[in-house]
Short mmCIF file of C-alpha atoms in Angstrom, two decimals:
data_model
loop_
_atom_site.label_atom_id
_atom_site.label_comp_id
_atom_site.label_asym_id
_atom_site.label_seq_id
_atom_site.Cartn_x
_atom_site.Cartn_y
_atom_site.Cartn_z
CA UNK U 129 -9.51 103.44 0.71
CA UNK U 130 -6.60 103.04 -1.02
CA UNK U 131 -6.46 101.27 -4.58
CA UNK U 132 -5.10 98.02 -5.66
CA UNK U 133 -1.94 98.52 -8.33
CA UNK U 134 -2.90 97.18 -11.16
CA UNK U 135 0.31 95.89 -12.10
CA UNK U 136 2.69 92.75 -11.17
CA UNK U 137 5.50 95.66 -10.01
CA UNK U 138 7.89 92.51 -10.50
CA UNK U 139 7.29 92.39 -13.89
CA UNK U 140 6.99 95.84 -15.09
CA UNK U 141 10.29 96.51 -13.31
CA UNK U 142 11.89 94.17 -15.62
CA UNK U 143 10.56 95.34 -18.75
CA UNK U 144 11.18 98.73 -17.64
CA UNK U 145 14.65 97.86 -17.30
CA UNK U 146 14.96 96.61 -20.64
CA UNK U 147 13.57 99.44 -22.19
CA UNK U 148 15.95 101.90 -20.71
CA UNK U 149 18.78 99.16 -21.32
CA UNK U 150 17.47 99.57 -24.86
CA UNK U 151 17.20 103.37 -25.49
CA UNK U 152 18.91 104.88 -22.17
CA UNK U 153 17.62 107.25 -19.60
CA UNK U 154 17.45 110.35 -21.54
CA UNK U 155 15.81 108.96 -24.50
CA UNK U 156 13.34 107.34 -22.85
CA UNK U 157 10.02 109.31 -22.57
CA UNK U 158 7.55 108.62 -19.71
CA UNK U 159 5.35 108.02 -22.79
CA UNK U 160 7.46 105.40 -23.92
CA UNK U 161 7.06 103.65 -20.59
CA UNK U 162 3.56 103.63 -20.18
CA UNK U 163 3.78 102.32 -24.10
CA UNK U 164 6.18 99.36 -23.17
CA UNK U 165 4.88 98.85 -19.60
CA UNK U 166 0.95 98.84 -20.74
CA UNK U 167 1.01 100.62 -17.27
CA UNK U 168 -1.27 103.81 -17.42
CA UNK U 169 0.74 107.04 -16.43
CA UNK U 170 -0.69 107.30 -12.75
CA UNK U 171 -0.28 103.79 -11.98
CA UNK U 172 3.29 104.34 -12.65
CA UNK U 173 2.89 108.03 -11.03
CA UNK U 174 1.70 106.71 -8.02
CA UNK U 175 4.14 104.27 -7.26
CA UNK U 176 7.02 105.64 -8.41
CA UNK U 177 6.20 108.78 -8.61
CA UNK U 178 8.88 110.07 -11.53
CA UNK U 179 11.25 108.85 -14.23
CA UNK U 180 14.06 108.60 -12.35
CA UNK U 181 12.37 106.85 -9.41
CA UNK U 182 11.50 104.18 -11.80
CA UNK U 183 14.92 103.88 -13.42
CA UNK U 184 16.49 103.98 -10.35
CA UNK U 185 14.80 101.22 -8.74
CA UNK U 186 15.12 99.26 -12.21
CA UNK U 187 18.79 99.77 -11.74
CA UNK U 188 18.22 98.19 -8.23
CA UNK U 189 17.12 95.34 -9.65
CA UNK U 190 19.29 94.96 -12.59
CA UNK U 191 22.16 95.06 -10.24
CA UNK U 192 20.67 92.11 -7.39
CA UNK U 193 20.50 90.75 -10.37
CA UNK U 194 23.68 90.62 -11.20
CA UNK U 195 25.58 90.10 -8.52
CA UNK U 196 23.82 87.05 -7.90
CA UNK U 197 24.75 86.32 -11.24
CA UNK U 198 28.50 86.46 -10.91
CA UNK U 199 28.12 84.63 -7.60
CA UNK U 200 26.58 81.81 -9.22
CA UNK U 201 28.83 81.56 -12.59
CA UNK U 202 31.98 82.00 -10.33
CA UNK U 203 32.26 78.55 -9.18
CA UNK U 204 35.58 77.10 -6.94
CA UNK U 205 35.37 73.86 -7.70
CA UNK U 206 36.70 74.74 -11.31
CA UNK U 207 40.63 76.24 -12.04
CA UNK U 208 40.24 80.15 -11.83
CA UNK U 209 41.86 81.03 -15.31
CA UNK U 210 38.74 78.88 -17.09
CA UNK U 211 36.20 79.93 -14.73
CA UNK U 212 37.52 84.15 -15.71
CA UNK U 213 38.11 83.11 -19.15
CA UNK U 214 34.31 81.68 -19.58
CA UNK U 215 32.99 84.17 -17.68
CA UNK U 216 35.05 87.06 -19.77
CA UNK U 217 34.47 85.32 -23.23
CA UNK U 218 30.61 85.03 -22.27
CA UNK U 219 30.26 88.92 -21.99
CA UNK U 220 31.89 89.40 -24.76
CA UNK U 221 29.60 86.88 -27.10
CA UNK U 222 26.83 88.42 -25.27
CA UNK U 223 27.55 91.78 -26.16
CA UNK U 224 29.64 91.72 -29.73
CA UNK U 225 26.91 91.93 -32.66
CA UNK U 226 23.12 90.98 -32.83
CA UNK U 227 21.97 94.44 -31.70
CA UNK U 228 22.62 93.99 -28.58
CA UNK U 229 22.01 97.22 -26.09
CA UNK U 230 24.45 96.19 -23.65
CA UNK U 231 24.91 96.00 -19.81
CA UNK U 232 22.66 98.38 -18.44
CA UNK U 233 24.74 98.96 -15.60
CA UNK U 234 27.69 100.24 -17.62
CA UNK U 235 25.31 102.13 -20.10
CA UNK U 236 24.08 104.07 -17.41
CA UNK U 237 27.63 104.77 -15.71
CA UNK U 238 28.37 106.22 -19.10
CA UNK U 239 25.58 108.23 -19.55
CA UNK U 240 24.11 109.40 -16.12
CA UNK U 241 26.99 108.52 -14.06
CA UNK U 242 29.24 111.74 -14.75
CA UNK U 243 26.27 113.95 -12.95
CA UNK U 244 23.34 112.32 -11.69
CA UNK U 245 24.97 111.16 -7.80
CA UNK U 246 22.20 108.83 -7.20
CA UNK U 247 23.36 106.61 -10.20
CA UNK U 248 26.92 107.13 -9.33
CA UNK U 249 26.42 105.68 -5.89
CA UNK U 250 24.73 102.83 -7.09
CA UNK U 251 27.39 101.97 -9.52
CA UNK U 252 30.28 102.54 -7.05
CA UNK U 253 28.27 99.97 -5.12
CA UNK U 254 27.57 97.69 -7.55
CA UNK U 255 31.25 97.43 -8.84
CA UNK U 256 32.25 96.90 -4.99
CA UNK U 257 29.84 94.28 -5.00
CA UNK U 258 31.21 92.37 -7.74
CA UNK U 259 35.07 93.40 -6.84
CA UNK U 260 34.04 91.61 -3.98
CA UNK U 261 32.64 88.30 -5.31
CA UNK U 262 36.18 87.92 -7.58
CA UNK U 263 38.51 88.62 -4.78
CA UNK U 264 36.55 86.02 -2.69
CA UNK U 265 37.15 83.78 -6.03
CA UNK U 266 40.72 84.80 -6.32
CA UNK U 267 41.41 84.13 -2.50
CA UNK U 268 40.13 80.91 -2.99
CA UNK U 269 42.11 79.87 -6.28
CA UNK U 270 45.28 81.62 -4.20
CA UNK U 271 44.51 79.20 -1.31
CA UNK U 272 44.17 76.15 -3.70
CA UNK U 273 47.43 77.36 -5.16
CA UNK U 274 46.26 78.49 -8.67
CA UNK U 275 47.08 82.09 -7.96
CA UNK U 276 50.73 83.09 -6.55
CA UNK U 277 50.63 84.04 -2.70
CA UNK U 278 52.15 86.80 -3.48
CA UNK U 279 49.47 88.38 -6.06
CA UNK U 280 46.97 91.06 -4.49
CA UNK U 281 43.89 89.55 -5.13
CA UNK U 282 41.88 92.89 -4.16
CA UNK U 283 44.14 94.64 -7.06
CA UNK U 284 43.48 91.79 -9.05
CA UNK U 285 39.67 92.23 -8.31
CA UNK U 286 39.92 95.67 -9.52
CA UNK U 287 41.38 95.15 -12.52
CA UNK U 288 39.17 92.32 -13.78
CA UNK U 289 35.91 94.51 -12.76
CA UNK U 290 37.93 97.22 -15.11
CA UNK U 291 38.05 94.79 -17.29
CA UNK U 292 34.87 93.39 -17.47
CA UNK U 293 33.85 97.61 -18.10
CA UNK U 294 36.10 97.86 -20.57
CA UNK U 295 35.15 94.68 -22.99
CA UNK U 296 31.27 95.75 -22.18
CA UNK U 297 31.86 98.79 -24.12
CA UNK U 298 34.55 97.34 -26.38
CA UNK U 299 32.50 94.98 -27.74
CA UNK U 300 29.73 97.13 -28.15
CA UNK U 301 31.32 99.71 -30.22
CA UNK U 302 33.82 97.91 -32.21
CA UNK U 303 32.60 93.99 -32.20
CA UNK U 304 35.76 92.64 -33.26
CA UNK U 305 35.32 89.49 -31.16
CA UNK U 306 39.27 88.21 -32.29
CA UNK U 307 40.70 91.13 -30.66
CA UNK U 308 38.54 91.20 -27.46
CA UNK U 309 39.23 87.69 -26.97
CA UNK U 310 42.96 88.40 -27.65
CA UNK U 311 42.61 90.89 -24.64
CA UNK U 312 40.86 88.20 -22.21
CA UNK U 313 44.02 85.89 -23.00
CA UNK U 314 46.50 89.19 -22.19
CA UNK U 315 44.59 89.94 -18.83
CA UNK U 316 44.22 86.09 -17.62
CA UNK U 317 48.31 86.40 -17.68
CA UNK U 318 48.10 88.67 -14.87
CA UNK U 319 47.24 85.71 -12.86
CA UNK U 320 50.65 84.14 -13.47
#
């Protein structure tokens, strides 16, 4: 007869993501899960069965999580430059200062990305997923007429997700809120 899990998987998937949000993949032991979970090692063995299984489905998560996210914040009833500019300007107070560790999403294109495929995939389809909730916001700003007809609002998509990765790590490893902010204003011109 199988046993029970001991766990709320819910919840240990969410602290688990923190913790490699916190210290990354590589420098996160199996130890320090079953620390910072208060999961016993073959709890976690026998549901996930490894490391990367767990960070991998954590990523999962992280990334539903986020998308929905963005869908909610990105809201048509308001003019698109504000809604960008709040969202843009929110990431960056979010991640300038205060310790913070970051998106984990971006982290973990940085560090497992370059040669771990499994991570790579997800994060080619999480930035699809999210290039795809702004160009559904840009084609409706475009169709209100806040955005040129003329403007490509699947480049534009692209370059704000670019943009969005480039401030996450910006602002992380410099912190100089001024010029980040400086940079939303720049970008938002694209718009025009």
């Amino acid at each position: 007869m199988p046993r029970t899990k001991e766990f709320d998987e819910a919840e240990v998937l969410d602290r688990a993501l923190d913790i490699f949000r916190a210290r990354g993949f590589k420098h996160t032991s199996f130890s320090d899960l079953t620390d910072g979970l208060g999961v016993n090692r073959q709890s976690l063995y026998d549901t996930y069965g490894d490391k990367q299984t767990l960070f991998i489905t954590a990523l999962r998560r992280y990334t539903d999580r986020m998308v929905d996210t963005l869908g909610r914040k990105l809201d048509p009833s308001r003019e698109v430059r504000d809604d960008l500019r709040q969202l843009l300007e929110g990431m960056i107070e979010a991640n300038c200062g205060n310790g913070s560790p970051g998106c984990l999403m971006v982290n973990s294109m940085v560090e497992q990305g370059p040669h771990d495929p499994e991570t790579r995939t997800l994060a080619q389809a999480h930035a699809r997923a999210l290039e795809g909730i702004l160009a559904g916001r840009l084609k409706a700003a475009q169709d209100k007429g806040e955005i040129g007809q003329k403007k490509d609002v699947v480049a534009l998509a692209h370059f704000i997700m670019h943009l969005m990765l480039g401030l996450s790590v910006a602002s992380r490893a410099f912190g100089r809120r001024e010029d980040l902010l400086q940079t939303v204003g720049l970008a938002l011109q694209a718009l025009d």
